[in-house]
């Protein structure tokens, strides 16, 4: 969440950033933040003053009792009783102001970086670059949802039977392709200096608030009510929360973690041709990269992560483009996001396969994730993450782009992982 000092000291910048996100009442919301902070400070100041008076009176009572002036001491004690009531009231007022302030800050998204373009929808995103040749397929090409039936490698009907729509069953070479991609992505990350972790796929409420999925995305998360736990929508949540309430040493930065997990998203309200097959699932596999960095180095890290993801797509021989998301299409917690999209030759459209984002201090403020510099002072670190990569649409593009009348050729880089070169 935003820092109150950030809002006070950079009010115009914060206001302009929220307006870039198309928040029409941004000025009103920021005014409420400042008013609640003023109330909190005022009640704390009054409490401190009254507590100082109480301390003085306590000393006076002690002195009067030593001098045998019991009646005068008892008279002053009456004021002590009044002060206790006032302190209790001010404590309650302060706690309420802090609670209301925190709840309000949770509803305010991150301030976009100055390079983020204005816009309201995905149509307004900025194309940064395109790479690769869009394949020209033979007449009679099939979309992946028909290819998987033809080759019997993914079964949506079995998934519906077992669970419901959006939970496919991978089998045979389809299952092996999933496993090959996961291992390939993990091996590439390890070679790039990331430490592999295998986190839980259920998280508590504190973890959801820590990375900003709560309260913003609560309706999109699966909830195990009996245990008050959430199924993760991305490995970002448990991996970043490894460092909640941690003070790192500056020399430990940057921290680079990678993890594979299944991911779960309710995707309420999703329908239409663009969510057919593997395009939109409730359960899918993803390899996630996370970095915790020094604030001065986070944007350099973001560019490095973007280049890394692009390298994976190049090795898979998939044509792709990079988008800088506009203010209206960015995630709630992000300051700057690059989306990577691959071209699906049979569907003849771009499919998002990765988002790489810098959250600056938005998550680390919630997480109380700090580091101590050489001057022994602590400050908030910056957090970043990226999909490297999400599997479903990668699989869709591999199947569609590499289809031939004789079968589906697999990218050469996957051959050692697959044990076969064609489906």
mmCIF file with all atom_site columns, C-alpha atoms in Angstrom, residues 206-284:
data_model
loop_
_atom_site.group_PDB
_atom_site.id
_atom_site.type_symbol
_atom_site.label_atom_id
_atom_site.label_alt_id
_atom_site.label_comp_id
_atom_site.label_asym_id
_atom_site.label_entity_id
_atom_site.label_seq_id
_atom_site.pdbx_PDB_ins_code
_atom_site.Cartn_x
_atom_site.Cartn_y
_atom_site.Cartn_z
_atom_site.occupancy
_atom_site.B_iso_or_equiv
_atom_site.pdbx_formal_charge
_atom_site.auth_seq_id
_atom_site.auth_comp_id
_atom_site.auth_asym_id
_atom_site.auth_atom_id
_atom_site.pdbx_PDB_model_num
ATOM 1  C CA . UNK A 1 206 ? -1.941  -12.200 6.103   1.00 0.00 ? 206 UNK A CA 1
ATOM 2  C CA . UNK A 1 207 ? -0.133  -13.494 3.025   1.00 0.00 ? 207 UNK A CA 1
ATOM 3  C CA . UNK A 1 208 ? -2.982  -12.411 0.764   1.00 0.00 ? 208 UNK A CA 1
ATOM 4  C CA . UNK A 1 209 ? -2.900  -8.905  2.210   1.00 0.00 ? 209 UNK A CA 1
ATOM 5  C CA . UNK A 1 210 ? 0.894   -8.850  2.109   1.00 0.00 ? 210 UNK A CA 1
ATOM 6  C CA . UNK A 1 211 ? 1.152   -9.073  -1.673  1.00 0.00 ? 211 UNK A CA 1
ATOM 7  C CA . UNK A 1 212 ? -2.082  -7.218  -2.419  1.00 0.00 ? 212 UNK A CA 1
ATOM 8  C CA . UNK A 1 213 ? -4.390  -10.003 -3.596  1.00 0.00 ? 213 UNK A CA 1
ATOM 9  C CA . UNK A 1 214 ? -6.589  -9.100  -0.650  1.00 0.00 ? 214 UNK A CA 1
ATOM 10 C CA . UNK A 1 215 ? -8.879  -7.292  -0.519  1.00 0.00 ? 215 UNK A CA 1
ATOM 11 C CA . UNK A 1 216 ? -8.639  -6.429  -4.240  1.00 0.00 ? 216 UNK A CA 1
ATOM 12 C CA . UNK A 1 217 ? -8.872  -9.949  -5.732  1.00 0.00 ? 217 UNK A CA 1
ATOM 13 C CA . UNK A 1 218 ? -10.796 -11.759 -2.997  1.00 0.00 ? 218 UNK A CA 1
ATOM 14 C CA . UNK A 1 219 ? -13.638 -12.694 -5.349  1.00 0.00 ? 219 UNK A CA 1
ATOM 15 C CA . UNK A 1 220 ? -11.194 -14.273 -7.811  1.00 0.00 ? 220 UNK A CA 1
ATOM 16 C CA . UNK A 1 221 ? -9.539  -16.584 -5.268  1.00 0.00 ? 221 UNK A CA 1
ATOM 17 C CA . UNK A 1 222 ? -10.684 -20.025 -4.156  1.00 0.00 ? 222 UNK A CA 1
ATOM 18 C CA . UNK A 1 223 ? -11.287 -19.999 -0.402  1.00 0.00 ? 223 UNK A CA 1
ATOM 19 C CA . UNK A 1 224 ? -11.115 -22.965 2.001   1.00 0.00 ? 224 UNK A CA 1
ATOM 20 C CA . UNK A 1 225 ? -13.482 -21.520 4.581   1.00 0.00 ? 225 UNK A CA 1
ATOM 21 C CA . UNK A 1 226 ? -13.069 -24.252 7.203   1.00 0.00 ? 226 UNK A CA 1
ATOM 22 C CA . UNK A 1 227 ? -9.398  -23.326 7.628   1.00 0.00 ? 227 UNK A CA 1
ATOM 23 C CA . UNK A 1 228 ? -9.532  -19.690 6.486   1.00 0.00 ? 228 UNK A CA 1
ATOM 24 C CA . UNK A 1 229 ? -6.964  -20.387 3.747   1.00 0.00 ? 229 UNK A CA 1
ATOM 25 C CA . UNK A 1 230 ? -6.780  -19.336 0.099   1.00 0.00 ? 230 UNK A CA 1
ATOM 26 C CA . UNK A 1 231 ? -5.557  -21.343 -2.885  1.00 0.00 ? 231 UNK A CA 1
ATOM 27 C CA . UNK A 1 232 ? -2.834  -19.299 -4.538  1.00 0.00 ? 232 UNK A CA 1
ATOM 28 C CA . UNK A 1 233 ? -3.566  -17.512 -7.832  1.00 0.00 ? 233 UNK A CA 1
ATOM 29 C CA . UNK A 1 234 ? 0.194   -17.305 -8.460  1.00 0.00 ? 234 UNK A CA 1
ATOM 30 C CA . UNK A 1 235 ? 3.424   -18.366 -6.757  1.00 0.00 ? 235 UNK A CA 1
ATOM 31 C CA . UNK A 1 236 ? 4.153   -14.661 -6.276  1.00 0.00 ? 236 UNK A CA 1
ATOM 32 C CA . UNK A 1 237 ? 2.045   -14.793 -3.108  1.00 0.00 ? 237 UNK A CA 1
ATOM 33 C CA . UNK A 1 238 ? 3.859   -17.472 -1.068  1.00 0.00 ? 238 UNK A CA 1
ATOM 34 C CA . UNK A 1 239 ? 7.331   -16.696 -2.446  1.00 0.00 ? 239 UNK A CA 1
ATOM 35 C CA . UNK A 1 240 ? 7.208   -12.964 -1.715  1.00 0.00 ? 240 UNK A CA 1
ATOM 36 C CA . UNK A 1 241 ? 5.677   -13.649 1.700   1.00 0.00 ? 241 UNK A CA 1
ATOM 37 C CA . UNK A 1 242 ? 8.764   -15.665 2.630   1.00 0.00 ? 242 UNK A CA 1
ATOM 38 C CA . UNK A 1 243 ? 10.213  -12.251 3.473   1.00 0.00 ? 243 UNK A CA 1
ATOM 39 C CA . UNK A 1 244 ? 7.261   -10.772 5.367   1.00 0.00 ? 244 UNK A CA 1
ATOM 40 C CA . UNK A 1 245 ? 8.396   -9.012  8.582   1.00 0.00 ? 245 UNK A CA 1
ATOM 41 C CA . UNK A 1 246 ? 12.058  -9.581  7.641   1.00 0.00 ? 246 UNK A CA 1
ATOM 42 C CA . UNK A 1 247 ? 14.914  -7.076  7.845   1.00 0.00 ? 247 UNK A CA 1
ATOM 43 C CA . UNK A 1 248 ? 17.567  -7.993  5.285   1.00 0.00 ? 248 UNK A CA 1
ATOM 44 C CA . UNK A 1 249 ? 21.130  -6.760  5.040   1.00 0.00 ? 249 UNK A CA 1
ATOM 45 C CA . UNK A 1 250 ? 21.867  -4.564  2.044   1.00 0.00 ? 250 UNK A CA 1
ATOM 46 C CA . UNK A 1 251 ? 24.551  -7.048  1.028   1.00 0.00 ? 251 UNK A CA 1
ATOM 47 C CA . UNK A 1 252 ? 21.880  -9.764  0.664   1.00 0.00 ? 252 UNK A CA 1
ATOM 48 C CA . UNK A 1 253 ? 20.242  -7.871  -2.214  1.00 0.00 ? 253 UNK A CA 1
ATOM 49 C CA . UNK A 1 254 ? 19.131  -8.698  -4.787  1.00 0.00 ? 254 UNK A CA 1
ATOM 50 C CA . UNK A 1 255 ? 17.315  -11.831 -3.678  1.00 0.00 ? 255 UNK A CA 1
ATOM 51 C CA . UNK A 1 256 ? 16.240  -13.943 -6.662  1.00 0.00 ? 256 UNK A CA 1
ATOM 52 C CA . UNK A 1 257 ? 13.799  -16.833 -6.200  1.00 0.00 ? 257 UNK A CA 1
ATOM 53 C CA . UNK A 1 258 ? 12.033  -19.113 -8.663  1.00 0.00 ? 258 UNK A CA 1
ATOM 54 C CA . UNK A 1 259 ? 9.258   -21.572 -7.953  1.00 0.00 ? 259 UNK A CA 1
ATOM 55 C CA . UNK A 1 260 ? 6.879   -23.861 -9.780  1.00 0.00 ? 260 UNK A CA 1
ATOM 56 C CA . UNK A 1 261 ? 3.316   -24.204 -8.509  1.00 0.00 ? 261 UNK A CA 1
ATOM 57 C CA . UNK A 1 262 ? -0.134  -24.982 -9.775  1.00 0.00 ? 262 UNK A CA 1
ATOM 58 C CA . UNK A 1 263 ? -2.257  -21.818 -9.719  1.00 0.00 ? 263 UNK A CA 1
ATOM 59 C CA . UNK A 1 264 ? -5.973  -21.434 -9.078  1.00 0.00 ? 264 UNK A CA 1
ATOM 60 C CA . UNK A 1 265 ? -8.246  -18.639 -10.298 1.00 0.00 ? 265 UNK A CA 1
ATOM 61 C CA . UNK A 1 266 ? -12.015 -18.520 -10.253 1.00 0.00 ? 266 UNK A CA 1
ATOM 62 C CA . UNK A 1 267 ? -12.053 -16.262 -13.345 1.00 0.00 ? 267 UNK A CA 1
ATOM 63 C CA . UNK A 1 268 ? -15.617 -15.239 -12.527 1.00 0.00 ? 268 UNK A CA 1
ATOM 64 C CA . UNK A 1 269 ? -17.397 -13.598 -15.447 1.00 0.00 ? 269 UNK A CA 1
ATOM 65 C CA . UNK A 1 270 ? -15.095 -15.018 -18.148 1.00 0.00 ? 270 UNK A CA 1
ATOM 66 C CA . UNK A 1 271 ? -16.786 -16.281 -21.281 1.00 0.00 ? 271 UNK A CA 1
ATOM 67 C CA . UNK A 1 272 ? -16.642 -16.150 -25.066 1.00 0.00 ? 272 UNK A CA 1
ATOM 68 C CA . UNK A 1 273 ? -14.516 -17.547 -27.883 1.00 0.00 ? 273 UNK A CA 1
ATOM 69 C CA . UNK A 1 274 ? -11.325 -16.009 -26.494 1.00 0.00 ? 274 UNK A CA 1
ATOM 70 C CA . UNK A 1 275 ? -11.442 -18.225 -23.418 1.00 0.00 ? 275 UNK A CA 1
ATOM 71 C CA . UNK A 1 276 ? -11.828 -21.524 -25.265 1.00 0.00 ? 276 UNK A CA 1
ATOM 72 C CA . UNK A 1 277 ? -9.522  -24.449 -24.627 1.00 0.00 ? 277 UNK A CA 1
ATOM 73 C CA . UNK A 1 278 ? -6.328  -23.533 -22.793 1.00 0.00 ? 278 UNK A CA 1
ATOM 74 C CA . UNK A 1 279 ? -6.866  -19.790 -23.171 1.00 0.00 ? 279 UNK A CA 1
ATOM 75 C CA . UNK A 1 280 ? -8.504  -19.446 -19.764 1.00 0.00 ? 280 UNK A CA 1
ATOM 76 C CA . UNK A 1 281 ? -8.377  -22.079 -17.006 1.00 0.00 ? 281 UNK A CA 1
ATOM 77 C CA . UNK A 1 282 ? -9.264  -22.318 -13.334 1.00 0.00 ? 282 UNK A CA 1
ATOM 78 C CA . UNK A 1 283 ? -6.180  -24.444 -12.595 1.00 0.00 ? 283 UNK A CA 1
ATOM 79 C CA . UNK A 1 284 ? -2.910  -24.123 -14.475 1.00 0.00 ? 284 UNK A CA 1
#
